[in-house]
GROMACS .gro file of C-alpha atoms in nm:
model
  401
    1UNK     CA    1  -1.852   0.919   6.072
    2UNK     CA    2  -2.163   0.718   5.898
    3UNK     CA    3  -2.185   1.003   5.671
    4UNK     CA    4  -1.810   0.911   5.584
    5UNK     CA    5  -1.894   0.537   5.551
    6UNK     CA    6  -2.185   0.535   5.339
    7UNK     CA    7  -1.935   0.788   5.108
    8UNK     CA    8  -1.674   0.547   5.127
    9UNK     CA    9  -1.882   0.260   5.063
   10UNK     CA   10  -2.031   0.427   4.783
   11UNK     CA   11  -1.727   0.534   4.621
   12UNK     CA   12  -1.602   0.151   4.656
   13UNK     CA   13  -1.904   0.074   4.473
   14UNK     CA   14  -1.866   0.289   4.194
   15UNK     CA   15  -1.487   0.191   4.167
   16UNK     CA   16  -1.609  -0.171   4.116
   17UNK     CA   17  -1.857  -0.094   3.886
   18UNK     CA   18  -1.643   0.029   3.658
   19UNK     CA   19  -1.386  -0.212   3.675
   20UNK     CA   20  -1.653  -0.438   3.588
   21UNK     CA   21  -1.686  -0.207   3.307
   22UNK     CA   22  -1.333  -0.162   3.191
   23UNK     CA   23  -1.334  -0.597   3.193
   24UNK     CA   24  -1.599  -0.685   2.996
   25UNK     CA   25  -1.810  -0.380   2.871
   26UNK     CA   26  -2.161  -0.637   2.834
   27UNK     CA   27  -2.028  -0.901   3.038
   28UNK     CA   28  -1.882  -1.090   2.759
   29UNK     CA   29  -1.667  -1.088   2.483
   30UNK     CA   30  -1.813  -1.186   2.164
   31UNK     CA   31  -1.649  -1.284   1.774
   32UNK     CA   32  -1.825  -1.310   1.455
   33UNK     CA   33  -1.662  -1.479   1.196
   34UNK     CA   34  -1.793  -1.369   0.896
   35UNK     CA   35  -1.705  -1.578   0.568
   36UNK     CA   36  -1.817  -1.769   0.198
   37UNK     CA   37  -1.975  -2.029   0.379
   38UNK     CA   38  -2.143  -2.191   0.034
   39UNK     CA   39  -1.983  -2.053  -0.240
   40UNK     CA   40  -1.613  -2.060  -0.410
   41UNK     CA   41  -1.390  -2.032  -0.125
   42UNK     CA   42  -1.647  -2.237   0.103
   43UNK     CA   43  -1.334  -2.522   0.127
   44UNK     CA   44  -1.057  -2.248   0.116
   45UNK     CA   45  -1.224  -2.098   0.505
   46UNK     CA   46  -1.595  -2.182   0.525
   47UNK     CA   47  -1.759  -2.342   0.858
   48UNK     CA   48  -1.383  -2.487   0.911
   49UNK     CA   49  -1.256  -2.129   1.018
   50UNK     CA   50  -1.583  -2.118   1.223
   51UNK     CA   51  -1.486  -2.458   1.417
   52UNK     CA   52  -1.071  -2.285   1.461
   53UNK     CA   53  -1.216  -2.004   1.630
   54UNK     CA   54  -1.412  -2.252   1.874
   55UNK     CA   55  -1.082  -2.420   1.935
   56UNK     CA   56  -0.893  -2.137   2.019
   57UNK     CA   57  -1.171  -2.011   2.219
   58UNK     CA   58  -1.151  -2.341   2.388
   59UNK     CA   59  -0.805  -2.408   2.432
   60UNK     CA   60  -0.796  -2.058   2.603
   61UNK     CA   61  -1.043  -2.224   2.836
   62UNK     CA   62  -1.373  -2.064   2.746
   63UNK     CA   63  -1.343  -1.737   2.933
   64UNK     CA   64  -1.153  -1.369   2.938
   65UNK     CA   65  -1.144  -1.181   3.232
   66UNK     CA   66  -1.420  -1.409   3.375
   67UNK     CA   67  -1.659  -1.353   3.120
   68UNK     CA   68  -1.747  -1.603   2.852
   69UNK     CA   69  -1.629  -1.622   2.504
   70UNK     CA   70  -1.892  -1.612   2.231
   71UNK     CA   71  -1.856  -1.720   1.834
   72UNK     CA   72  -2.130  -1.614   1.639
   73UNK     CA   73  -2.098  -1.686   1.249
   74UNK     CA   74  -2.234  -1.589   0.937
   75UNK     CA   75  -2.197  -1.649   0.519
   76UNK     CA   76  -2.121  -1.331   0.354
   77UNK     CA   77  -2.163  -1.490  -0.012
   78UNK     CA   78  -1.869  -1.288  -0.145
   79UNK     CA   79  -2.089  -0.989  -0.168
   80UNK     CA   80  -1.974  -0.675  -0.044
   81UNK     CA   81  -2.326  -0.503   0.073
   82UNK     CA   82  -2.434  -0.881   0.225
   83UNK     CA   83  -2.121  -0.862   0.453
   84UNK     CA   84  -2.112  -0.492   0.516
   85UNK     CA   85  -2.502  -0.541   0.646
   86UNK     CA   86  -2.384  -0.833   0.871
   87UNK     CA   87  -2.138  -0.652   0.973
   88UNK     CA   88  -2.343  -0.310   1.080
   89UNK     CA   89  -2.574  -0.556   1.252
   90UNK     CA   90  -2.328  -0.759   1.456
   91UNK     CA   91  -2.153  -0.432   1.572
   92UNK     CA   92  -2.501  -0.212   1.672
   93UNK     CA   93  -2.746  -0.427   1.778
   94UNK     CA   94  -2.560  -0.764   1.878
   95UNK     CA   95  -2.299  -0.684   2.048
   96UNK     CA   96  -2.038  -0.844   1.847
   97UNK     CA   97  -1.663  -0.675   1.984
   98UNK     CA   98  -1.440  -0.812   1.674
   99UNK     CA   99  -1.509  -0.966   1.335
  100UNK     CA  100  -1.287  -1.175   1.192
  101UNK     CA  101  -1.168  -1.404   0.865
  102UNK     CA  102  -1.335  -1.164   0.589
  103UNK     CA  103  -1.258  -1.386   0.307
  104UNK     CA  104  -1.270  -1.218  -0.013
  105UNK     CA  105  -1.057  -0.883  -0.019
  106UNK     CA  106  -1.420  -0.637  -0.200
  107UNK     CA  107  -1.539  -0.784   0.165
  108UNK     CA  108  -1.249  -0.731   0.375
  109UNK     CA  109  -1.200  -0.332   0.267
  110UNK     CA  110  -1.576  -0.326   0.330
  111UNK     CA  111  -1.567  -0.450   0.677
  112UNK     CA  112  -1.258  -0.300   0.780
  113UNK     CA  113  -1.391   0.053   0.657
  114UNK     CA  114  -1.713  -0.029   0.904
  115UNK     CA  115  -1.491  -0.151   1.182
  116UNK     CA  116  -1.292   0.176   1.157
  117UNK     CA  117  -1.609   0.383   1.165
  118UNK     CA  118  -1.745   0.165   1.437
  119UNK     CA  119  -1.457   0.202   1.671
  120UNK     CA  120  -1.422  -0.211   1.666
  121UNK     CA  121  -1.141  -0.474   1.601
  122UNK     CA  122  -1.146  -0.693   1.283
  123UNK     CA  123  -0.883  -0.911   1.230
  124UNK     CA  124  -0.843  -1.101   0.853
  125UNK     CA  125  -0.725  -1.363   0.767
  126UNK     CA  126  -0.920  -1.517   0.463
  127UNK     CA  127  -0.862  -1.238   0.201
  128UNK     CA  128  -0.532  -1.095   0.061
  129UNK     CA  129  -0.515  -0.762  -0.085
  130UNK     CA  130  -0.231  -0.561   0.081
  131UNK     CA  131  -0.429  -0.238   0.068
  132UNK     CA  132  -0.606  -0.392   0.407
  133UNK     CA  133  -0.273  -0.263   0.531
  134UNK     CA  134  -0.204   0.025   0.352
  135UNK     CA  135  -0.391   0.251   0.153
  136UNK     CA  136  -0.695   0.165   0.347
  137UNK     CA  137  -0.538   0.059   0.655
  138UNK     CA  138  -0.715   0.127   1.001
  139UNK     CA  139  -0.592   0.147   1.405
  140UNK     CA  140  -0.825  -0.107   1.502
  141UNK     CA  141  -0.757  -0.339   1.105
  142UNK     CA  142  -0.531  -0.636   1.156
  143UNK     CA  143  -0.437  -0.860   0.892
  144UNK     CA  144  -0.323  -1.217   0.984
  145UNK     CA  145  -0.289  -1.524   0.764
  146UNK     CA  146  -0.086  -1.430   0.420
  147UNK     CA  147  -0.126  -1.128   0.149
  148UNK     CA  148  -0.047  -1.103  -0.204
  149UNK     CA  149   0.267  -0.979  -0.158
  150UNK     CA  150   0.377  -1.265   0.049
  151UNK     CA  151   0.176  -1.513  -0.199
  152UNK     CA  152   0.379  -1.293  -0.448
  153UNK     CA  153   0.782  -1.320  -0.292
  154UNK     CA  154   0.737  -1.682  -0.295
  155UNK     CA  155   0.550  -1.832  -0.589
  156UNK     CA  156   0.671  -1.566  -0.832
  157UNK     CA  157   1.015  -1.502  -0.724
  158UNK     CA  158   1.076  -1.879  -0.694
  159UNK     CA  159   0.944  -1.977  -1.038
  160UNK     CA  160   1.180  -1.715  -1.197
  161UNK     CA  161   1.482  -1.873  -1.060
  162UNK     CA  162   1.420  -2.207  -1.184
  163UNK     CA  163   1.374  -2.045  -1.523
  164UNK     CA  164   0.953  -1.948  -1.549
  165UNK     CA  165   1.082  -1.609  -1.666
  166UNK     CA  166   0.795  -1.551  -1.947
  167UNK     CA  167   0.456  -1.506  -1.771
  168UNK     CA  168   0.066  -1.478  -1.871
  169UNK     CA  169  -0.201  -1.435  -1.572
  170UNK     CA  170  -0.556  -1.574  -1.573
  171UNK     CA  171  -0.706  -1.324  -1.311
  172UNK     CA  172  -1.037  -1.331  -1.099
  173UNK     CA  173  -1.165  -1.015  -1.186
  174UNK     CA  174  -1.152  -0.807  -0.826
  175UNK     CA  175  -0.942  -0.634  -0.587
  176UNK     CA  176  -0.722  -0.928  -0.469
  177UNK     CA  177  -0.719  -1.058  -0.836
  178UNK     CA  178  -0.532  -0.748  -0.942
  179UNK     CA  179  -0.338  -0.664  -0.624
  180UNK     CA  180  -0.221  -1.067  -0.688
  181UNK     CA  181  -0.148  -1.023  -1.064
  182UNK     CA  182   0.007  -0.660  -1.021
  183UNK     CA  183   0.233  -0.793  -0.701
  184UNK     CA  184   0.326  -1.093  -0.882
  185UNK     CA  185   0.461  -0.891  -1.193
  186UNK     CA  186   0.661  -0.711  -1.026
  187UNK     CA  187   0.887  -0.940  -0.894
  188UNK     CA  188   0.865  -1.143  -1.217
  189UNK     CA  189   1.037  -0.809  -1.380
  190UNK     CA  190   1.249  -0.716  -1.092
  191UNK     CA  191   1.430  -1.101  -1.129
  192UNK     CA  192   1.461  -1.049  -1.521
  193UNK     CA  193   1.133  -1.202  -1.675
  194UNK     CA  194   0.881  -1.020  -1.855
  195UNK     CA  195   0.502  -1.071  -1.882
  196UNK     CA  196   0.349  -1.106  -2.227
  197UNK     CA  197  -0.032  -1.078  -2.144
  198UNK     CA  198  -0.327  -1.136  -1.919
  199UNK     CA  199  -0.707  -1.174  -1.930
  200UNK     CA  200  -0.947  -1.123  -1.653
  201UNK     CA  201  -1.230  -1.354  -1.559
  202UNK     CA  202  -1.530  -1.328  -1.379
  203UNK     CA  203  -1.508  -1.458  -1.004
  204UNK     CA  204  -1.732  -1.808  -0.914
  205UNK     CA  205  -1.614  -1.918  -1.310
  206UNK     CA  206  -1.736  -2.212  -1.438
  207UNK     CA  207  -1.553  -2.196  -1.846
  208UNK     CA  208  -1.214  -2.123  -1.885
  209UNK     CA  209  -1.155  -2.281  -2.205
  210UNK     CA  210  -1.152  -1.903  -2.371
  211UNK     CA  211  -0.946  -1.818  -2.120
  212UNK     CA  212  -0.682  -2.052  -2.130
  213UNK     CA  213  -0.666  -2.109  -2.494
  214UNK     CA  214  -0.520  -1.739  -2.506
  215UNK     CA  215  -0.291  -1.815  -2.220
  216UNK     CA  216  -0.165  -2.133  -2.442
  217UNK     CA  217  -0.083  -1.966  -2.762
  218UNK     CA  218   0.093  -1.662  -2.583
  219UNK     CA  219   0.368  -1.876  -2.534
  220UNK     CA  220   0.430  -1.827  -2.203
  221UNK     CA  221   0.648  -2.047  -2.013
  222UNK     CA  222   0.459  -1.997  -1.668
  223UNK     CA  223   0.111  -1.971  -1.648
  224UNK     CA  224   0.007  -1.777  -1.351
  225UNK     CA  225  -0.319  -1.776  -1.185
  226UNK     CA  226  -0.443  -1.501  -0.980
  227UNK     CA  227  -0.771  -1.627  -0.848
  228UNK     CA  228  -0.829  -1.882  -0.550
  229UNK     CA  229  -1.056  -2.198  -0.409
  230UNK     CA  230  -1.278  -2.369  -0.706
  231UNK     CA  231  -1.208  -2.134  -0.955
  232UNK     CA  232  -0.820  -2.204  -0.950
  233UNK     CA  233  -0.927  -2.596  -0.876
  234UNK     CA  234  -1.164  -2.562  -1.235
  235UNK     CA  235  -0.881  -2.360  -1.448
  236UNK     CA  236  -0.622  -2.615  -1.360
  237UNK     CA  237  -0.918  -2.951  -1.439
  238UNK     CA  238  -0.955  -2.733  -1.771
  239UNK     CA  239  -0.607  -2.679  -1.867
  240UNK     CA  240  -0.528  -3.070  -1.833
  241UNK     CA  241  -0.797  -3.075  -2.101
  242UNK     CA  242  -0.630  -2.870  -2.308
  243UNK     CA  243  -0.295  -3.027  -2.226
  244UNK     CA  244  -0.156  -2.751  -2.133
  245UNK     CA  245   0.107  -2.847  -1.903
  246UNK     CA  246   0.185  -3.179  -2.164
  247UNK     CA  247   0.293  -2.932  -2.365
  248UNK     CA  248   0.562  -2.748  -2.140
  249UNK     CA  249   0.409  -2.491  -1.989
  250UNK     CA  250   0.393  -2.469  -1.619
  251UNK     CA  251   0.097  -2.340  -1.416
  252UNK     CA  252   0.113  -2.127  -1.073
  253UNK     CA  253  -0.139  -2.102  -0.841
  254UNK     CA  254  -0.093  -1.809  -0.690
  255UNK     CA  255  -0.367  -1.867  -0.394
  256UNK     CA  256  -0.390  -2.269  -0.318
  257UNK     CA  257  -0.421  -2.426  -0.014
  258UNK     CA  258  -0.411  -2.773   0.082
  259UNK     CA  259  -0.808  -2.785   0.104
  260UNK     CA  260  -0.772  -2.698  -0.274
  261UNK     CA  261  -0.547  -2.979  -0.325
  262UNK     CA  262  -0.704  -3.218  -0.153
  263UNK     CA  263  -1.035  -3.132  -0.360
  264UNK     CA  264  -0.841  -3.169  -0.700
  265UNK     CA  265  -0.630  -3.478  -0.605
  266UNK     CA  266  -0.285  -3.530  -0.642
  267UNK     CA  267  -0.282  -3.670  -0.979
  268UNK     CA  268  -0.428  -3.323  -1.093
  269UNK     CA  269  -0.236  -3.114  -0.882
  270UNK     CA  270   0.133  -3.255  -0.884
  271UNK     CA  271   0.421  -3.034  -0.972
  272UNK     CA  272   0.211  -2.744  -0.844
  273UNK     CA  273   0.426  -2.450  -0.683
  274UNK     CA  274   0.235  -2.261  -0.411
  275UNK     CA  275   0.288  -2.082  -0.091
  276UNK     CA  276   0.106  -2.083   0.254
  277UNK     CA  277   0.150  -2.005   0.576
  278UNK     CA  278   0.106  -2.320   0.742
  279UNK     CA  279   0.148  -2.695   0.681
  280UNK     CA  280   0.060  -2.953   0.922
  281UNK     CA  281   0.291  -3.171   0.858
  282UNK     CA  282   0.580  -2.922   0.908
  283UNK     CA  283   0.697  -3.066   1.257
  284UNK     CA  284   0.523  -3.229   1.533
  285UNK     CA  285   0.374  -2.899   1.680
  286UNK     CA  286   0.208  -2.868   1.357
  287UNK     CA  287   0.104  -3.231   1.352
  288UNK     CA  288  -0.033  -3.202   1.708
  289UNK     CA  289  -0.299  -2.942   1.629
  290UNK     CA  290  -0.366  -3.064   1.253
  291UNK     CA  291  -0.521  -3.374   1.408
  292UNK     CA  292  -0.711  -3.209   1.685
  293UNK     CA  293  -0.848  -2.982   1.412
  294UNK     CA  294  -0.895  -3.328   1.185
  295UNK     CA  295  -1.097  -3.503   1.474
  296UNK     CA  296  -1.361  -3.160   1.458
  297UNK     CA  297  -1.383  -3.110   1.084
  298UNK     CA  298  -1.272  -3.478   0.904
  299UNK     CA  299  -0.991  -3.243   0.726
  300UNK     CA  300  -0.651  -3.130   0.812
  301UNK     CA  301  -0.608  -2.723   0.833
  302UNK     CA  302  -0.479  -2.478   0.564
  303UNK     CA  303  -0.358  -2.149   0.667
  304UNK     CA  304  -0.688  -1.981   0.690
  305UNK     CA  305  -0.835  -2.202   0.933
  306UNK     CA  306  -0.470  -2.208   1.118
  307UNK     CA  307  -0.445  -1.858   1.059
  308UNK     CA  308  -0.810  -1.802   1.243
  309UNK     CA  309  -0.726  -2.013   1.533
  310UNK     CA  310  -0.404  -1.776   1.583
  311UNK     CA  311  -0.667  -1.485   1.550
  312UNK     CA  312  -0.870  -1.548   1.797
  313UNK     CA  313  -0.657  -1.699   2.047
  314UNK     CA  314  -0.449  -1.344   1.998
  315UNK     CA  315  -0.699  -1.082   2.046
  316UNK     CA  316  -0.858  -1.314   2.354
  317UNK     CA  317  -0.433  -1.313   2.503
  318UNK     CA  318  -0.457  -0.926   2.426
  319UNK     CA  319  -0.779  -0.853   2.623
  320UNK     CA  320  -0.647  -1.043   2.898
  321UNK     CA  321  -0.316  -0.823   2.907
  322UNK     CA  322  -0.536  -0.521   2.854
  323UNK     CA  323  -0.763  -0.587   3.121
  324UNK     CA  324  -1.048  -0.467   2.973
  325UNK     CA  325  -1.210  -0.506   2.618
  326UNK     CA  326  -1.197  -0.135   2.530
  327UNK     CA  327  -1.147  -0.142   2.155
  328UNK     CA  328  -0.811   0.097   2.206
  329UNK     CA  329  -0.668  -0.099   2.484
  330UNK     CA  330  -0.698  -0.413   2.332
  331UNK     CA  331  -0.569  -0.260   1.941
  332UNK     CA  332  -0.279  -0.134   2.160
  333UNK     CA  333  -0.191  -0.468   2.286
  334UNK     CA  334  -0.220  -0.667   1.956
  335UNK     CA  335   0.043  -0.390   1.793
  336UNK     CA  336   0.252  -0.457   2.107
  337UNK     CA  337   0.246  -0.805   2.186
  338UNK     CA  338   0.426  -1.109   2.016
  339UNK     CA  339   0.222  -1.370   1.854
  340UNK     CA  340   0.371  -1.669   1.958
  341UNK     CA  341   0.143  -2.002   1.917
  342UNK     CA  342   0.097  -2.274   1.615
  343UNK     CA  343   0.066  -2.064   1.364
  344UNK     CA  344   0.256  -1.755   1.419
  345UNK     CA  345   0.603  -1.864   1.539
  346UNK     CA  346   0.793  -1.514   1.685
  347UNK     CA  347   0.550  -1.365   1.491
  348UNK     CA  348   0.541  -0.974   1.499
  349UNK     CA  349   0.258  -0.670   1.458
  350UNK     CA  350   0.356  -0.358   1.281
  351UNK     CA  351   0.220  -0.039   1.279
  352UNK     CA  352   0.021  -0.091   0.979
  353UNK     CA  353  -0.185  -0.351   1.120
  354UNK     CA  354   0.056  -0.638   0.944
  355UNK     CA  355   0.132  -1.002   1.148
  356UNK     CA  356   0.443  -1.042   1.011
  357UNK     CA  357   0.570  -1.420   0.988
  358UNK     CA  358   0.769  -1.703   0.822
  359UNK     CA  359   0.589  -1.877   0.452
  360UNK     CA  360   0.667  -2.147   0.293
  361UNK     CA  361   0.737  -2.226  -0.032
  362UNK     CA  362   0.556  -2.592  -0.125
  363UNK     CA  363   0.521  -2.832  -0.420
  364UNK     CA  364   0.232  -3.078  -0.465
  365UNK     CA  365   0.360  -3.430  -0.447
  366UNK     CA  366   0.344  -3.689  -0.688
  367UNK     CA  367   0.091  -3.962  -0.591
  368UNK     CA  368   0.393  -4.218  -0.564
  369UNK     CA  369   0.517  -3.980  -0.314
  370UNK     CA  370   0.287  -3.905  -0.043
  371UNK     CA  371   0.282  -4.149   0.235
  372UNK     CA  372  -0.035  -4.123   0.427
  373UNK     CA  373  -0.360  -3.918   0.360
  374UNK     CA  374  -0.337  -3.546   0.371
  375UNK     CA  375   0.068  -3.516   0.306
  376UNK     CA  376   0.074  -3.339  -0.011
  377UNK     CA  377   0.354  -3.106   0.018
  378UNK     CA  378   0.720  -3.067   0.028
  379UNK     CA  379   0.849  -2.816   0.209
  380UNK     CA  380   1.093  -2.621  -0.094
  381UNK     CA  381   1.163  -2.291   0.103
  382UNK     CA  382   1.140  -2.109   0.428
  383UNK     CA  383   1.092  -1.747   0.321
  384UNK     CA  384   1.168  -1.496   0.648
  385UNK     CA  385   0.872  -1.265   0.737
  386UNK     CA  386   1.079  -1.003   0.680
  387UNK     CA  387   1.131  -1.078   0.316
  388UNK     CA  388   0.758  -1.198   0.301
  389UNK     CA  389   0.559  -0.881   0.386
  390UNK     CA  390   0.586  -0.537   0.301
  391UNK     CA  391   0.796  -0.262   0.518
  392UNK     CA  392   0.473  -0.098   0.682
  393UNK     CA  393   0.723   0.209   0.615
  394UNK     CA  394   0.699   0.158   0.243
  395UNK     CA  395   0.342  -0.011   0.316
  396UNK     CA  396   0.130   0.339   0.212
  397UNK     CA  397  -0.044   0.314   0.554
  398UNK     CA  398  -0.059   0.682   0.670
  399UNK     CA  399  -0.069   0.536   1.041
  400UNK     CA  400   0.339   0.454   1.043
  401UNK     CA  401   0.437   0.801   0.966
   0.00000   0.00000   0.00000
């Protein structure tokens, strides 16, 4: 009979230790955020994303599975090798279980391809090529905030209709430049426009005069720009020089936020056409966390930063349904569950790793217009997530088939 007790009491011991195990593998769950924390897209995510995640972190009241919640950060520079270093470090040696906002898409594919090896979560929402989610698309890859084929649907397909149907792109010279530029043509064609040229430029740009000069004399009735953060804010500074717009051509900025707007001003950026994910002055729910965000940073959020918060708060909901912060359980769980919070309203996960969800088409207001600091935008368009985002059946992800 003691023989049979100390078994018992043995096996009870065992059975707890690994459900201490199965809960939180190194008794706690941490997330790196790993972003261009002092470079050209330093506004566009930058410490901001850093201070979502420690809201959402906070909000889902500090703990998962009784185990705290970590953020660890870091500033990947926009270089590939920097972040994919960062990245080998967090996951080996720091125990870091997901890395998240990856701005810059060279970085993202990077990451994602490390993640995959690694057996680990990263979930993006900074960068925006749509390969994340389908040529090179991974079980444990998620990808959160906006792509360029949503970016695409709404700026492109909308300038078309109001007759932009002649286009020229200035394009940052990467992955997400050309995914953008490439995306963007296609609907341009599809609606009955044509493009008549385009000219890369180096990413971090400082002179676009070259640039722009050939985008003025092809004629083009649209002007599209396939870059993001300062360089989009410096190319549309450059082309009031040039009086570009004066002279009836239209500029898109195919990647702006409101962080980029509020750095150019409203006298610089009226009549701009963009799309994003979030606005915080959509409704009161939006209001409500733009100015708990404000009271952290001294700006309101742009879809990154919303788009982080979302992130976070998400994989945290998904370990807690999981029960455990195995890297399978918990990937399982984000495919499965819906995202329901600020940011992703009846938001869905397909196969591919995609958060599907609503955009919105915006245009800048004029200065005249906007009645209180930080409302820049009317709201133009509602475009479904449906028509948004790729079919991750026609995504080229060989995980759906």
């Amino acid at each position: 009979m003691r023989k049979s007790l100390i078994a018992s009491l043995a096996f009870l011991l065992a059975s707890s230790t690994a459900v201490l195990a199965d809960g939180a593998s190194d008794g706690k769950v941490k997330i790196g955020i790993l972003n261009d924390q002092s470079g050209v897209y330093a506004d566009f995510g930058g410490k901001s994303s850093v201070e979502a995640a420690k809201m959402a972190v906070e909000d889902f009241g500090g703990k998962v599975l009784g185990v705290p919640v970590e953020i660890v950060d870091a500033d990947h520079q926009n270089k590939a090798d920097i972040a994919s270093n960062i990245a080998r470090q967090w996951y080996d040696t720091e125990q870091v279980d997901a890395i998240m906002e990856l701005t810059t898409s060279s970085v993202a594919l990077a990451v994602q391809a490390i993640a995959k090896e690694k057996k680990k979560i990263d979930i993006v929402t900074g960068a925006a090529t749509t390969d994340l989610t389908g040529k090179a698309c991974s079980p444990y890859g998620f990808h959160w905030a906006y792509d360029t084929h949503a970016l695409a649907v709404g700026t492109g397909g909308a300038l078309v209709k109001q007759g932009g149907d002649s286009w020229f792109f200035l394009t940052a010279d990467y992955a997400f430049g050309y995914s953008l530029e490439g995306q963007t043509s296609d609907f341009v064609k599809s609606a009955g426009g044509k493009v008549v040229g385009s000219v890369r430029h180096p990413l971090s740009n400082q002179d676009f005069s070259s640039f722009l000069l050939q985008a003025q004399s092809s004629g083009a009735k649209v002007i599209g720009l396939a870059n993001a953060g300062l360089d989009t804010s410096n190319a549309i500074k450059q082309a009031a020089e040039f009086g570009i717009t004066q002279g009836g051509q239209h500029l898109a900025a195919l990647l702006f936020t409101l962080a980029e707007v509020h750095g150019l001003g409203l006298d610089a950026a009226q009549g701009l056409t963009l799309t994003e994910g979030y606005y915080w002055n959509l409704d009161d729910k939006s209001r409500e966390f733009g100015k708990k965000f404000f009271a952290r940073t001294g700006k309101m959020p742009n879809m990154v930063h919303a788009g982080t918060y979302s992130a976070v708060l998400q994989y945290l909901k998904a370990i807690q349904k999981a029960g455990t912060d195995d890297t399978d359980a918990v990937a399982k769980q984000l495919h499965e569950m819906p995202v329901d919070d600020v940011f992703g309203r009846g938001g869905t996960v397909g196969p591919n790793g995609r958060m599907i969800h609503d955009m919105y088409l915006l245009q800048v207001k004029k200065p005249a217009d906007s009645k209180e600091p930080w409302d820049y935008f009317n709201v133009l368009a509602t475009i479904p997530g449906k028509e948004a985002y790729i079919d991750p059946a026609k995504s080229g992800c060989a995980l759906v088939n």
